[in-house]
Amino acid sequence: KELFFTGVLNASRLDIFQMETWGQLFPILAWIASTFTFVYCLIFVTKTFLGKYRPQKLEKKPREVSWGMILPPLLLAVLVVLFFFFPNEVAGFLLFPAIASILPGFIDSGPGVVVISAWHGWTPELLMTLGVVIAGSILFAVVRGRSDFYRRLPEQFSLNFLYDRFLVRSTEISFSSINAYMTGVLRHYLLYILAFLVLVLGVGMWRLQCFAFTPGGDSPVSLYEIILALVLIVAGLVVLCSRNRLSAIIGMGVMGYIVVMFFVIFRAPDLALTQLVVETFTVVLFLLCFHFLPKMAGHMEPLAFRAGNLIVSLAVGALVTVAVLTAQSSRSFAPISQFYTEKAYELAGGKNIVNTILVDFRGFDTMLEILVLCMAGLGVYTLISIRCAMGDDDENP
């Protein structure tokens, strides 16, 4: 409590609150609130440990706890007393060695921790604390002797009634607000996330005026690249607007193979081969999985439903495009690709920069990725083996 009053008194000296006038009320209000807190804490303690013994109101016969349950709080109380009277010894034998094990240079540089003392003289904070104890004890004695006065008030004017009404009303408001957005529909949750992203990032970029687009340093765009980009857009629209799964799968396959061609144009043959293999297997897996699904429903969604999806999609797409263009045009430092261009052969002994990055500069990362792929392959092989064994058992019972 003395530390609390210290913070209040320090805050009351700040100029931003005009403490020469109204600011002096802060420590007074804090003292009054602490006095009432002391009173109801005394009520809790006295009624719990010094109240009348009424076993008829208990559902079960009470019994004393074992020493195993008394020992932990007793040990905690002893440690609190020891830490209070010997804080510097605890810091020197426990805290400083633990910090030094994490930060090796902590002891050499000097902790810079002041010596903690239990007595600082008759400070205003201590006097306020003593005043809380004295005034709270007197108020507790007065309230305890006249406890029936409060019960004579009408129920609607009692603090318990007001608190109960406030609690019930706040619970109703909380449930209504939670039920308004916790609908259990995945589409709603995605709308919340995407709308929040657009508002925060979009408004932030607009307020900070950080949009920049300077295509002067970009490579020239050829005609076939424009054609590939248009085909990619058309394939994406086919996936969105298709009425059967086969058309959607074909559209996704076309998009994947267009990405393969872009990798070839950007001189990344290893990524092109990887994308080609992954895209081929993905299309085949989709065809196998969707073969066992029921047919797509032929009903049309309402116009408001589709308009909401369109607005959110356009907003997210525009925001991502603007963010990418801004990141491309606003470089605070030189790109690191030049380091790999100049040092690839010297440090890794290879002229293919992509291979040197994958195998040498980030070799451990690539090795762990291969390990994950091997584990996934072993899992698939295990499932297939179990399935085949079950099929043999079914044929030969």
mmCIF file of C-alpha atoms in Angstrom:
data_model
loop_
_atom_site.group_PDB
_atom_site.id
_atom_site.type_symbol
_atom_site.label_atom_id
_atom_site.label_comp_id
_atom_site.label_asym_id
_atom_site.label_seq_id
_atom_site.Cartn_x
_atom_site.Cartn_y
_atom_site.Cartn_z
ATOM 1 C CA LYS A 1 0.000 0.000 0.000
ATOM 2 C CA GLU A 2 2.907 2.330 0.665
ATOM 3 C CA LEU A 3 4.195 1.715 -2.873
ATOM 4 C CA PHE A 4 0.709 2.483 -4.203
ATOM 5 C CA PHE A 5 0.625 5.818 -2.390
ATOM 6 C CA THR A 6 4.124 6.581 -3.645
ATOM 7 C CA GLY A 7 2.925 6.190 -7.228
ATOM 8 C CA VAL A 8 -0.145 8.337 -6.554
ATOM 9 C CA LEU A 9 1.916 11.109 -4.975
ATOM 10 C CA ASN A 10 4.416 11.037 -7.815
ATOM 11 C CA ALA A 11 1.603 11.216 -10.353
ATOM 12 C CA SER A 12 0.064 14.146 -8.482
ATOM 13 C CA ARG A 13 3.228 16.174 -9.100
ATOM 14 C CA LEU A 14 2.979 15.953 -12.918
ATOM 15 C CA ASP A 15 2.327 19.235 -14.689
ATOM 16 C CA ILE A 16 0.146 17.688 -17.398
ATOM 17 C CA PHE A 17 -2.703 17.172 -14.888
ATOM 18 C CA GLN A 18 -2.497 20.712 -13.423
ATOM 19 C CA MET A 19 -1.732 19.295 -9.990
ATOM 20 C CA GLU A 20 -1.674 22.690 -8.304
ATOM 21 C CA THR A 21 -5.496 22.713 -8.288
ATOM 22 C CA TRP A 22 -7.625 19.656 -9.087
ATOM 23 C CA GLY A 23 -4.686 17.281 -9.102
ATOM 24 C CA GLN A 24 -4.530 17.271 -5.310
ATOM 25 C CA LEU A 25 -7.740 15.228 -5.273
ATOM 26 C CA PHE A 26 -5.966 12.145 -6.605
ATOM 27 C CA PRO A 27 -4.128 11.201 -3.397
ATOM 28 C CA ILE A 28 -7.228 12.056 -1.327
ATOM 29 C CA LEU A 29 -9.462 9.795 -3.426
ATOM 30 C CA ALA A 30 -6.831 7.053 -3.335
ATOM 31 C CA TRP A 31 -6.651 7.302 0.465
ATOM 32 C CA ILE A 32 -10.457 7.115 0.839
ATOM 33 C CA ALA A 33 -10.667 4.129 -1.526
ATOM 34 C CA SER A 34 -7.880 2.347 0.366
ATOM 35 C CA THR A 35 -9.721 2.953 3.654
ATOM 36 C CA PHE A 36 -12.883 1.261 2.376
ATOM 37 C CA THR A 37 -10.768 -1.556 0.921
ATOM 38 C CA PHE A 38 -9.213 -2.098 4.343
ATOM 39 C CA VAL A 39 -12.701 -2.192 5.916
ATOM 40 C CA TYR A 40 -14.169 -4.901 3.705
ATOM 41 C CA CYS A 41 -10.946 -6.919 3.936
ATOM 42 C CA LEU A 42 -11.380 -6.853 7.715
ATOM 43 C CA ILE A 43 -14.990 -7.972 7.272
ATOM 44 C CA PHE A 44 -13.892 -10.910 5.118
ATOM 45 C CA VAL A 45 -11.172 -11.974 7.536
ATOM 46 C CA THR A 46 -13.221 -11.632 10.738
ATOM 47 C CA LYS A 47 -16.328 -13.337 9.400
ATOM 48 C CA THR A 48 -14.273 -16.153 7.910
ATOM 49 C CA PHE A 49 -12.023 -16.918 10.877
ATOM 50 C CA LEU A 50 -13.818 -15.304 13.856
ATOM 51 C CA GLY A 51 -17.476 -15.814 12.954
ATOM 52 C CA LYS A 52 -19.963 -18.044 14.684
ATOM 53 C CA TYR A 53 -19.654 -21.741 14.079
ATOM 54 C CA ARG A 54 -22.822 -22.926 12.310
ATOM 55 C CA PRO A 55 -22.372 -26.541 11.234
ATOM 56 C CA GLN A 56 -26.092 -26.914 10.430
ATOM 57 C CA LYS A 57 -25.616 -24.752 7.329
ATOM 58 C CA LEU A 58 -22.899 -26.989 5.918
ATOM 59 C CA GLU A 59 -23.770 -29.738 3.453
ATOM 60 C CA LYS A 60 -20.995 -32.028 4.710
ATOM 61 C CA LYS A 61 -19.333 -32.501 8.065
ATOM 62 C CA PRO A 62 -16.196 -30.318 8.187
ATOM 63 C CA ARG A 63 -12.848 -31.751 9.140
ATOM 64 C CA GLU A 64 -9.373 -30.408 9.574
ATOM 65 C CA VAL A 65 -7.007 -30.552 6.641
ATOM 66 C CA SER A 66 -3.854 -32.611 6.651
ATOM 67 C CA TRP A 67 -0.378 -31.207 7.143
ATOM 68 C CA GLY A 68 0.304 -31.726 3.479
ATOM 69 C CA MET A 69 -2.151 -28.957 2.619
ATOM 70 C CA ILE A 70 -1.021 -26.650 5.427
ATOM 71 C CA LEU A 71 2.679 -26.879 4.597
ATOM 72 C CA PRO A 72 2.636 -25.018 1.188
ATOM 73 C CA PRO A 73 0.883 -21.835 2.445
ATOM 74 C CA LEU A 74 2.981 -21.924 5.610
ATOM 75 C CA LEU A 75 6.153 -22.128 3.544
ATOM 76 C CA LEU A 76 4.919 -19.295 1.329
ATOM 77 C CA ALA A 77 4.238 -17.103 4.382
ATOM 78 C CA VAL A 78 7.715 -17.786 5.787
ATOM 79 C CA LEU A 79 9.323 -16.915 2.434
ATOM 80 C CA VAL A 80 7.360 -13.651 2.252
ATOM 81 C CA VAL A 81 8.645 -12.636 5.690
ATOM 82 C CA LEU A 82 12.219 -13.610 4.827
ATOM 83 C CA PHE A 83 12.139 -11.774 1.494
ATOM 84 C CA PHE A 84 10.817 -8.685 3.259
ATOM 85 C CA PHE A 85 13.575 -8.514 5.854
ATOM 86 C CA PHE A 86 16.421 -9.872 3.688
ATOM 87 C CA PRO A 87 15.723 -8.759 0.075
ATOM 88 C CA ASN A 88 19.345 -8.015 -0.841
ATOM 89 C CA GLU A 89 20.582 -11.432 0.276
ATOM 90 C CA VAL A 90 17.927 -13.121 -1.844
ATOM 91 C CA ALA A 91 18.895 -11.009 -4.845
ATOM 92 C CA GLY A 92 22.577 -11.778 -4.375
ATOM 93 C CA PHE A 93 22.221 -15.540 -3.943
ATOM 94 C CA LEU A 94 19.275 -16.284 -6.265
ATOM 95 C CA LEU A 95 18.415 -13.538 -8.756
ATOM 96 C CA PHE A 96 21.861 -12.332 -9.828
ATOM 97 C CA PRO A 97 23.279 -15.835 -10.526
ATOM 98 C CA ALA A 98 20.154 -16.749 -12.514
ATOM 99 C CA ILE A 99 20.444 -13.576 -14.612
ATOM 100 C CA ALA A 100 24.185 -14.080 -15.029
ATOM 101 C CA SER A 101 23.585 -17.569 -16.429
ATOM 102 C CA ILE A 102 21.429 -16.012 -19.143
ATOM 103 C CA LEU A 103 23.505 -12.845 -19.651
ATOM 104 C CA PRO A 104 27.181 -13.749 -19.102
ATOM 105 C CA GLY A 105 28.343 -10.120 -19.006
ATOM 106 C CA PHE A 106 25.776 -9.075 -16.422
ATOM 107 C CA ILE A 107 28.021 -9.355 -13.351
ATOM 108 C CA ASP A 108 31.065 -7.806 -15.075
ATOM 109 C CA SER A 109 29.125 -4.768 -16.269
ATOM 110 C CA GLY A 110 27.545 -4.240 -12.862
ATOM 111 C CA PRO A 111 23.880 -4.858 -12.080
ATOM 112 C CA GLY A 112 23.223 -1.248 -11.111
ATOM 113 C CA VAL A 113 20.532 -2.262 -8.613
ATOM 114 C CA VAL A 114 20.005 -0.044 -5.584
ATOM 115 C CA VAL A 115 20.049 -1.512 -2.120
ATOM 116 C CA ILE A 116 16.544 -2.361 -0.905
ATOM 117 C CA SER A 117 15.677 -1.283 2.631
ATOM 118 C CA ALA A 118 12.643 -2.048 4.777
ATOM 119 C CA TRP A 119 12.689 1.344 6.514
ATOM 120 C CA HIS A 120 12.834 4.716 4.741
ATOM 121 C CA GLY A 121 11.803 6.981 7.601
ATOM 122 C CA TRP A 122 8.493 8.684 8.305
ATOM 123 C CA THR A 123 7.545 9.374 4.733
ATOM 124 C CA PRO A 124 4.141 10.728 3.591
ATOM 125 C CA GLU A 125 3.340 7.332 2.080
ATOM 126 C CA LEU A 126 3.901 5.596 5.424
ATOM 127 C CA LEU A 127 1.781 8.173 7.250
ATOM 128 C CA MET A 128 -1.036 7.709 4.720
ATOM 129 C CA THR A 129 -0.847 3.944 5.212
ATOM 130 C CA LEU A 130 -1.046 4.315 8.994
ATOM 131 C CA GLY A 131 -4.013 6.636 8.508
ATOM 132 C CA VAL A 132 -5.745 3.976 6.409
ATOM 133 C CA VAL A 133 -5.232 1.389 9.155
ATOM 134 C CA ILE A 134 -6.472 3.684 11.949
ATOM 135 C CA ALA A 135 -9.443 5.141 10.058
ATOM 136 C CA GLY A 136 -10.367 1.733 8.625
ATOM 137 C CA SER A 137 -10.308 0.118 12.066
ATOM 138 C CA ILE A 138 -12.559 2.828 13.518
ATOM 139 C CA LEU A 139 -14.953 2.599 10.571
ATOM 140 C CA PHE A 140 -14.995 -1.190 10.877
ATOM 141 C CA ALA A 141 -15.911 -0.969 14.545
ATOM 142 C CA VAL A 142 -18.734 1.491 13.764
ATOM 143 C CA VAL A 143 -20.111 -0.583 10.877
ATOM 144 C CA ARG A 144 -19.872 -3.811 12.880
ATOM 145 C CA GLY A 145 -21.906 -2.353 15.721
ATOM 146 C CA ARG A 146 -24.631 -1.016 13.443
ATOM 147 C CA SER A 147 -24.879 -3.686 10.769
ATOM 148 C CA ASP A 148 -28.700 -3.818 11.085
ATOM 149 C CA PHE A 149 -29.026 -0.241 9.805
ATOM 150 C CA TYR A 150 -28.052 -1.283 6.315
ATOM 151 C CA ARG A 151 -30.616 -4.089 6.277
ATOM 152 C CA ARG A 152 -33.469 -1.645 6.992
ATOM 153 C CA LEU A 153 -32.993 0.078 3.643
ATOM 154 C CA PRO A 154 -35.302 -0.961 0.767
ATOM 155 C CA GLU A 155 -33.808 -3.667 -1.409
ATOM 156 C CA GLN A 156 -33.755 -1.542 -4.556
ATOM 157 C CA PHE A 157 -31.549 1.032 -2.784
ATOM 158 C CA SER A 158 -28.967 -1.442 -1.556
ATOM 159 C CA LEU A 159 -25.557 -1.743 -3.146
ATOM 160 C CA ASN A 160 -25.967 -5.496 -3.532
ATOM 161 C CA PHE A 161 -29.133 -5.011 -5.579
ATOM 162 C CA LEU A 162 -27.455 -2.434 -7.825
ATOM 163 C CA TYR A 163 -24.429 -4.664 -8.260
ATOM 164 C CA ASP A 164 -26.574 -7.704 -9.112
ATOM 165 C CA ARG A 165 -28.579 -5.718 -11.658
ATOM 166 C CA PHE A 166 -25.398 -4.363 -13.195
ATOM 167 C CA LEU A 167 -23.919 -7.849 -13.376
ATOM 168 C CA VAL A 168 -27.023 -9.336 -15.018
ATOM 169 C CA ARG A 169 -27.318 -6.488 -17.520
ATOM 170 C CA SER A 170 -23.633 -6.557 -18.442
ATOM 171 C CA THR A 171 -23.842 -10.335 -18.939
ATOM 172 C CA GLU A 172 -26.809 -9.910 -21.294
ATOM 173 C CA ILE A 173 -24.999 -7.243 -23.283
ATOM 174 C CA SER A 174 -21.872 -9.416 -23.476
ATOM 175 C CA PHE A 175 -23.813 -12.430 -24.737
ATOM 176 C CA SER A 176 -25.690 -10.366 -27.320
ATOM 177 C CA SER A 177 -22.488 -8.770 -28.616
ATOM 178 C CA ILE A 178 -20.685 -12.125 -28.757
ATOM 179 C CA ASN A 179 -23.584 -13.831 -30.541
ATOM 180 C CA ALA A 180 -23.589 -11.001 -33.090
ATOM 181 C CA TYR A 181 -20.188 -11.993 -34.503
ATOM 182 C CA MET A 182 -19.646 -15.564 -33.237
ATOM 183 C CA THR A 183 -22.032 -17.059 -35.773
ATOM 184 C CA GLY A 184 -20.215 -20.353 -36.389
ATOM 185 C CA VAL A 185 -19.953 -19.582 -40.137
ATOM 186 C CA LEU A 186 -16.438 -19.715 -41.578
ATOM 187 C CA ARG A 187 -17.279 -17.094 -44.212
ATOM 188 C CA HIS A 188 -18.096 -14.531 -41.519
ATOM 189 C CA TYR A 189 -14.817 -15.112 -39.717
ATOM 190 C CA LEU A 190 -12.866 -14.710 -42.954
ATOM 191 C CA LEU A 191 -14.762 -11.496 -43.661
ATOM 192 C CA TYR A 192 -13.821 -10.145 -40.221
ATOM 193 C CA ILE A 193 -10.142 -10.978 -40.708
ATOM 194 C CA LEU A 194 -9.910 -9.592 -44.244
ATOM 195 C CA ALA A 195 -11.924 -6.455 -43.431
ATOM 196 C CA PHE A 196 -9.711 -5.776 -40.404
ATOM 197 C CA LEU A 197 -6.617 -6.231 -42.582
ATOM 198 C CA VAL A 198 -7.934 -3.815 -45.200
ATOM 199 C CA LEU A 199 -8.930 -1.192 -42.623
ATOM 200 C CA VAL A 200 -5.737 -1.286 -40.585
ATOM 201 C CA LEU A 201 -3.206 -1.598 -43.400
ATOM 202 C CA GLY A 202 -5.143 0.480 -45.920
ATOM 203 C CA VAL A 203 -5.921 3.345 -43.553
ATOM 204 C CA GLY A 204 -2.374 3.240 -42.213
ATOM 205 C CA MET A 205 -0.867 3.528 -45.697
ATOM 206 C CA TRP A 206 -3.293 6.307 -46.582
ATOM 207 C CA ARG A 207 -2.636 8.308 -43.411
ATOM 208 C CA LEU A 208 1.128 7.895 -43.633
ATOM 209 C CA GLN A 209 1.148 8.650 -47.380
ATOM 210 C CA CYS A 210 3.566 5.777 -47.953
ATOM 211 C CA PHE A 211 2.307 4.686 -51.367
ATOM 212 C CA ALA A 212 5.018 4.885 -53.994
ATOM 213 C CA PHE A 213 5.230 3.517 -57.514
ATOM 214 C CA THR A 214 8.412 4.141 -59.488
ATOM 215 C CA PRO A 215 8.695 1.624 -62.366
ATOM 216 C CA GLY A 216 11.889 3.210 -63.707
ATOM 217 C CA GLY A 217 14.127 0.517 -62.255
ATOM 218 C CA ASP A 218 11.946 -2.426 -63.281
ATOM 219 C CA SER A 219 12.693 -4.715 -66.201
ATOM 220 C CA PRO A 220 10.724 -4.168 -69.419
ATOM 221 C CA VAL A 221 7.558 -6.232 -69.850
ATOM 222 C CA SER A 222 7.335 -8.127 -73.119
ATOM 223 C CA LEU A 223 4.208 -9.003 -75.078
ATOM 224 C CA TYR A 224 4.208 -12.725 -74.209
ATOM 225 C CA GLU A 225 4.457 -11.871 -70.506
ATOM 226 C CA ILE A 226 1.336 -9.731 -70.841
ATOM 227 C CA ILE A 227 -0.415 -12.585 -72.667
ATOM 228 C CA LEU A 228 0.545 -15.048 -69.909
ATOM 229 C CA ALA A 229 -0.727 -12.635 -67.236
ATOM 230 C CA LEU A 230 -4.056 -12.272 -69.065
ATOM 231 C CA VAL A 231 -4.372 -16.057 -69.392
ATOM 232 C CA LEU A 232 -3.653 -16.364 -65.657
ATOM 233 C CA ILE A 233 -6.429 -13.871 -64.866
ATOM 234 C CA VAL A 234 -8.886 -15.657 -67.164
ATOM 235 C CA ALA A 235 -8.061 -19.015 -65.561
ATOM 236 C CA GLY A 236 -8.680 -17.525 -62.110
ATOM 237 C CA LEU A 237 -12.066 -16.210 -63.244
ATOM 238 C CA VAL A 238 -12.900 -19.642 -64.645
ATOM 239 C CA VAL A 239 -12.227 -21.181 -61.225
ATOM 240 C CA LEU A 240 -14.467 -18.627 -59.528
ATOM 241 C CA CYS A 241 -17.332 -18.771 -62.020
ATOM 242 C CA SER A 242 -17.343 -22.464 -62.920
ATOM 243 C CA ARG A 243 -20.484 -24.514 -62.184
ATOM 244 C CA ASN A 244 -18.801 -27.894 -61.954
ATOM 245 C CA ARG A 245 -15.690 -29.147 -60.255
ATOM 246 C CA LEU A 246 -13.996 -30.401 -63.406
ATOM 247 C CA SER A 247 -13.878 -26.893 -64.898
ATOM 248 C CA ALA A 248 -12.527 -25.499 -61.627
ATOM 249 C CA ILE A 249 -9.785 -28.141 -61.495
ATOM 250 C CA ILE A 250 -8.804 -27.446 -65.106
ATOM 251 C CA GLY A 251 -8.664 -23.724 -64.357
ATOM 252 C CA MET A 252 -6.430 -24.345 -61.333
ATOM 253 C CA GLY A 253 -4.161 -26.537 -63.443
ATOM 254 C CA VAL A 254 -3.864 -23.818 -66.091
ATOM 255 C CA MET A 255 -2.943 -21.297 -63.403
ATOM 256 C CA GLY A 256 -0.246 -23.599 -62.059
ATOM 257 C CA TYR A 257 1.285 -24.225 -65.469
ATOM 258 C CA ILE A 258 1.270 -20.472 -66.233
ATOM 259 C CA VAL A 259 3.263 -19.986 -63.036
ATOM 260 C CA VAL A 260 5.704 -22.630 -64.318
ATOM 261 C CA MET A 261 6.183 -20.596 -67.493
ATOM 262 C CA PHE A 262 6.815 -17.456 -65.446
ATOM 263 C CA PHE A 263 9.515 -19.309 -63.502
ATOM 264 C CA VAL A 264 11.118 -20.277 -66.808
ATOM 265 C CA ILE A 265 11.007 -16.657 -67.990
ATOM 266 C CA PHE A 266 12.564 -15.473 -64.717
ATOM 267 C CA ARG A 267 15.398 -18.002 -65.142
ATOM 268 C CA ALA A 268 14.512 -20.281 -62.226
ATOM 269 C CA PRO A 269 14.470 -23.734 -63.835
ATOM 270 C CA ASP A 270 14.608 -25.617 -60.509
ATOM 271 C CA LEU A 271 11.502 -23.810 -59.249
ATOM 272 C CA ALA A 272 9.814 -24.430 -62.596
ATOM 273 C CA LEU A 273 10.462 -28.180 -62.355
ATOM 274 C CA THR A 274 9.234 -28.275 -58.753
ATOM 275 C CA GLN A 275 6.099 -26.320 -59.607
ATOM 276 C CA LEU A 276 5.464 -28.559 -62.625
ATOM 277 C CA VAL A 277 5.667 -31.754 -60.541
ATOM 278 C CA VAL A 278 3.619 -30.356 -57.644
ATOM 279 C CA GLU A 279 0.946 -28.915 -59.937
ATOM 280 C CA THR A 280 0.585 -32.181 -61.856
ATOM 281 C CA PHE A 281 0.178 -34.255 -58.707
ATOM 282 C CA THR A 282 -2.189 -31.677 -57.210
ATOM 283 C CA VAL A 283 -4.499 -31.771 -60.223
ATOM 284 C CA VAL A 284 -4.537 -35.572 -60.143
ATOM 285 C CA LEU A 285 -5.281 -35.650 -56.409
ATOM 286 C CA PHE A 286 -8.113 -33.134 -56.815
ATOM 287 C CA LEU A 287 -9.616 -35.237 -59.572
ATOM 288 C CA LEU A 288 -9.444 -38.380 -57.418
ATOM 289 C CA CYS A 289 -10.899 -36.673 -54.324
ATOM 290 C CA PHE A 290 -13.674 -34.752 -56.054
ATOM 291 C CA HIS A 291 -14.821 -37.924 -57.814
ATOM 292 C CA PHE A 292 -16.242 -39.190 -54.504
ATOM 293 C CA LEU A 293 -17.906 -35.905 -53.477
ATOM 294 C CA PRO A 294 -21.617 -35.231 -54.128
ATOM 295 C CA LYS A 295 -22.614 -33.083 -57.045
ATOM 296 C CA MET A 296 -22.477 -29.335 -56.655
ATOM 297 C CA ALA A 297 -25.719 -27.595 -55.798
ATOM 298 C CA GLY A 298 -27.300 -25.691 -58.649
ATOM 299 C CA HIS A 299 -28.845 -22.855 -56.616
ATOM 300 C CA MET A 300 -27.662 -19.275 -57.023
ATOM 301 C CA GLU A 301 -26.530 -17.274 -53.999
ATOM 302 C CA PRO A 302 -28.351 -13.970 -53.303
ATOM 303 C CA LEU A 303 -27.058 -10.800 -54.894
ATOM 304 C CA ALA A 304 -26.037 -9.270 -51.545
ATOM 305 C CA PHE A 305 -24.007 -12.380 -50.739
ATOM 306 C CA ARG A 306 -22.101 -12.236 -54.024
ATOM 307 C CA ALA A 307 -21.690 -8.452 -53.845
ATOM 308 C CA GLY A 308 -20.114 -8.733 -50.385
ATOM 309 C CA ASN A 309 -17.676 -11.359 -51.589
ATOM 310 C CA LEU A 310 -16.790 -9.205 -54.602
ATOM 311 C CA ILE A 311 -16.171 -6.094 -52.523
ATOM 312 C CA VAL A 312 -13.959 -7.896 -50.025
ATOM 313 C CA SER A 313 -12.020 -9.677 -52.783
ATOM 314 C CA LEU A 314 -11.391 -6.467 -54.720
ATOM 315 C CA ALA A 315 -10.372 -4.608 -51.554
ATOM 316 C CA VAL A 316 -7.904 -7.295 -50.470
ATOM 317 C CA GLY A 317 -6.498 -7.692 -53.986
ATOM 318 C CA ALA A 318 -6.057 -3.931 -54.406
ATOM 319 C CA LEU A 319 -4.429 -3.631 -50.974
ATOM 320 C CA VAL A 320 -1.959 -6.460 -51.635
ATOM 321 C CA THR A 321 -1.121 -5.023 -55.065
ATOM 322 C CA VAL A 322 -0.517 -1.568 -53.612
ATOM 323 C CA ALA A 323 1.605 -3.013 -50.790
ATOM 324 C CA VAL A 324 3.748 -5.031 -53.235
ATOM 325 C CA LEU A 325 4.252 -2.069 -55.567
ATOM 326 C CA THR A 326 5.147 0.143 -52.618
ATOM 327 C CA ALA A 327 7.628 -2.396 -51.264
ATOM 328 C CA GLN A 328 9.166 -2.741 -54.727
ATOM 329 C CA SER A 329 9.483 1.030 -55.193
ATOM 330 C CA SER A 330 10.508 1.988 -51.630
ATOM 331 C CA ARG A 331 13.830 0.374 -50.838
ATOM 332 C CA SER A 332 15.575 1.717 -47.762
ATOM 333 C CA PHE A 333 18.802 -0.160 -48.480
ATOM 334 C CA ALA A 334 20.509 -1.999 -51.321
ATOM 335 C CA PRO A 335 19.168 -5.494 -52.113
ATOM 336 C CA ILE A 336 21.129 -8.455 -50.771
ATOM 337 C CA SER A 337 21.007 -10.294 -54.092
ATOM 338 C CA GLN A 338 24.237 -8.591 -55.145
ATOM 339 C CA PHE A 339 26.069 -10.355 -52.306
ATOM 340 C CA TYR A 340 25.047 -13.767 -53.628
ATOM 341 C CA THR A 341 25.845 -12.728 -57.199
ATOM 342 C CA GLU A 342 29.399 -11.719 -56.299
ATOM 343 C CA LYS A 343 30.154 -14.254 -53.542
ATOM 344 C CA ALA A 344 28.335 -17.359 -54.783
ATOM 345 C CA TYR A 345 31.257 -18.890 -56.682
ATOM 346 C CA GLU A 346 33.863 -17.734 -54.137
ATOM 347 C CA LEU A 347 32.061 -19.018 -51.032
ATOM 348 C CA ALA A 348 30.109 -21.984 -52.406
ATOM 349 C CA GLY A 349 32.021 -23.002 -55.521
ATOM 350 C CA GLY A 350 28.958 -22.928 -57.807
ATOM 351 C CA LYS A 351 27.849 -20.618 -60.576
ATOM 352 C CA ASN A 352 24.137 -21.398 -60.213
ATOM 353 C CA ILE A 353 23.025 -18.925 -57.545
ATOM 354 C CA VAL A 354 19.805 -20.776 -56.769
ATOM 355 C CA ASN A 355 21.637 -24.036 -56.156
ATOM 356 C CA THR A 356 24.266 -22.392 -53.966
ATOM 357 C CA ILE A 357 21.570 -20.729 -51.858
ATOM 358 C CA LEU A 358 19.606 -23.943 -51.418
ATOM 359 C CA VAL A 359 22.558 -26.270 -50.800
ATOM 360 C CA ASP A 360 25.180 -24.053 -49.146
ATOM 361 C CA PHE A 361 23.889 -20.767 -47.725
ATOM 362 C CA ARG A 362 20.717 -22.338 -46.344
ATOM 363 C CA GLY A 363 21.776 -25.975 -46.405
ATOM 364 C CA PHE A 364 20.391 -26.855 -42.962
ATOM 365 C CA ASP A 365 16.994 -25.428 -43.871
ATOM 366 C CA THR A 366 16.925 -27.449 -47.085
ATOM 367 C CA MET A 367 18.012 -30.575 -45.238
ATOM 368 C CA LEU A 368 15.173 -30.203 -42.727
ATOM 369 C CA GLU A 369 12.698 -29.627 -45.558
ATOM 370 C CA ILE A 370 13.876 -32.845 -47.200
ATOM 371 C CA LEU A 371 13.481 -34.587 -43.841
ATOM 372 C CA VAL A 372 9.894 -33.374 -43.575
ATOM 373 C CA LEU A 373 9.158 -34.583 -47.104
ATOM 374 C CA CYS A 374 10.662 -37.977 -46.285
ATOM 375 C CA MET A 375 8.540 -38.273 -43.157
ATOM 376 C CA ALA A 376 5.432 -37.344 -45.140
ATOM 377 C CA GLY A 377 6.325 -39.908 -47.793
ATOM 378 C CA LEU A 378 6.823 -42.591 -45.159
ATOM 379 C CA GLY A 379 3.432 -41.686 -43.672
ATOM 380 C CA VAL A 380 1.726 -42.023 -47.053
ATOM 381 C CA TYR A 381 3.511 -45.323 -47.712
ATOM 382 C CA THR A 382 2.438 -46.616 -44.291
ATOM 383 C CA LEU A 383 -1.191 -45.716 -44.923
ATOM 384 C CA ILE A 384 -1.122 -47.376 -48.339
ATOM 385 C CA SER A 385 0.482 -50.509 -46.861
ATOM 386 C CA ILE A 386 -2.144 -50.693 -44.126
ATOM 387 C CA ARG A 387 -4.898 -50.243 -46.679
ATOM 388 C CA CYS A 388 -3.475 -52.981 -48.889
ATOM 389 C CA ALA A 389 -3.103 -55.324 -45.925
ATOM 390 C CA MET A 390 -6.699 -54.702 -44.885
ATOM 391 C CA GLY A 391 -7.828 -55.404 -48.437
ATOM 392 C CA ASP A 392 -5.975 -58.721 -48.491
ATOM 393 C CA ASP A 393 -7.540 -59.670 -45.160
ATOM 394 C CA ASP A 394 -10.997 -58.837 -46.459
ATOM 395 C CA GLU A 395 -10.480 -61.032 -49.538
ATOM 396 C CA ASN A 396 -8.957 -63.912 -47.545
ATOM 397 C CA PRO A 397 -10.739 -64.007 -44.210
#
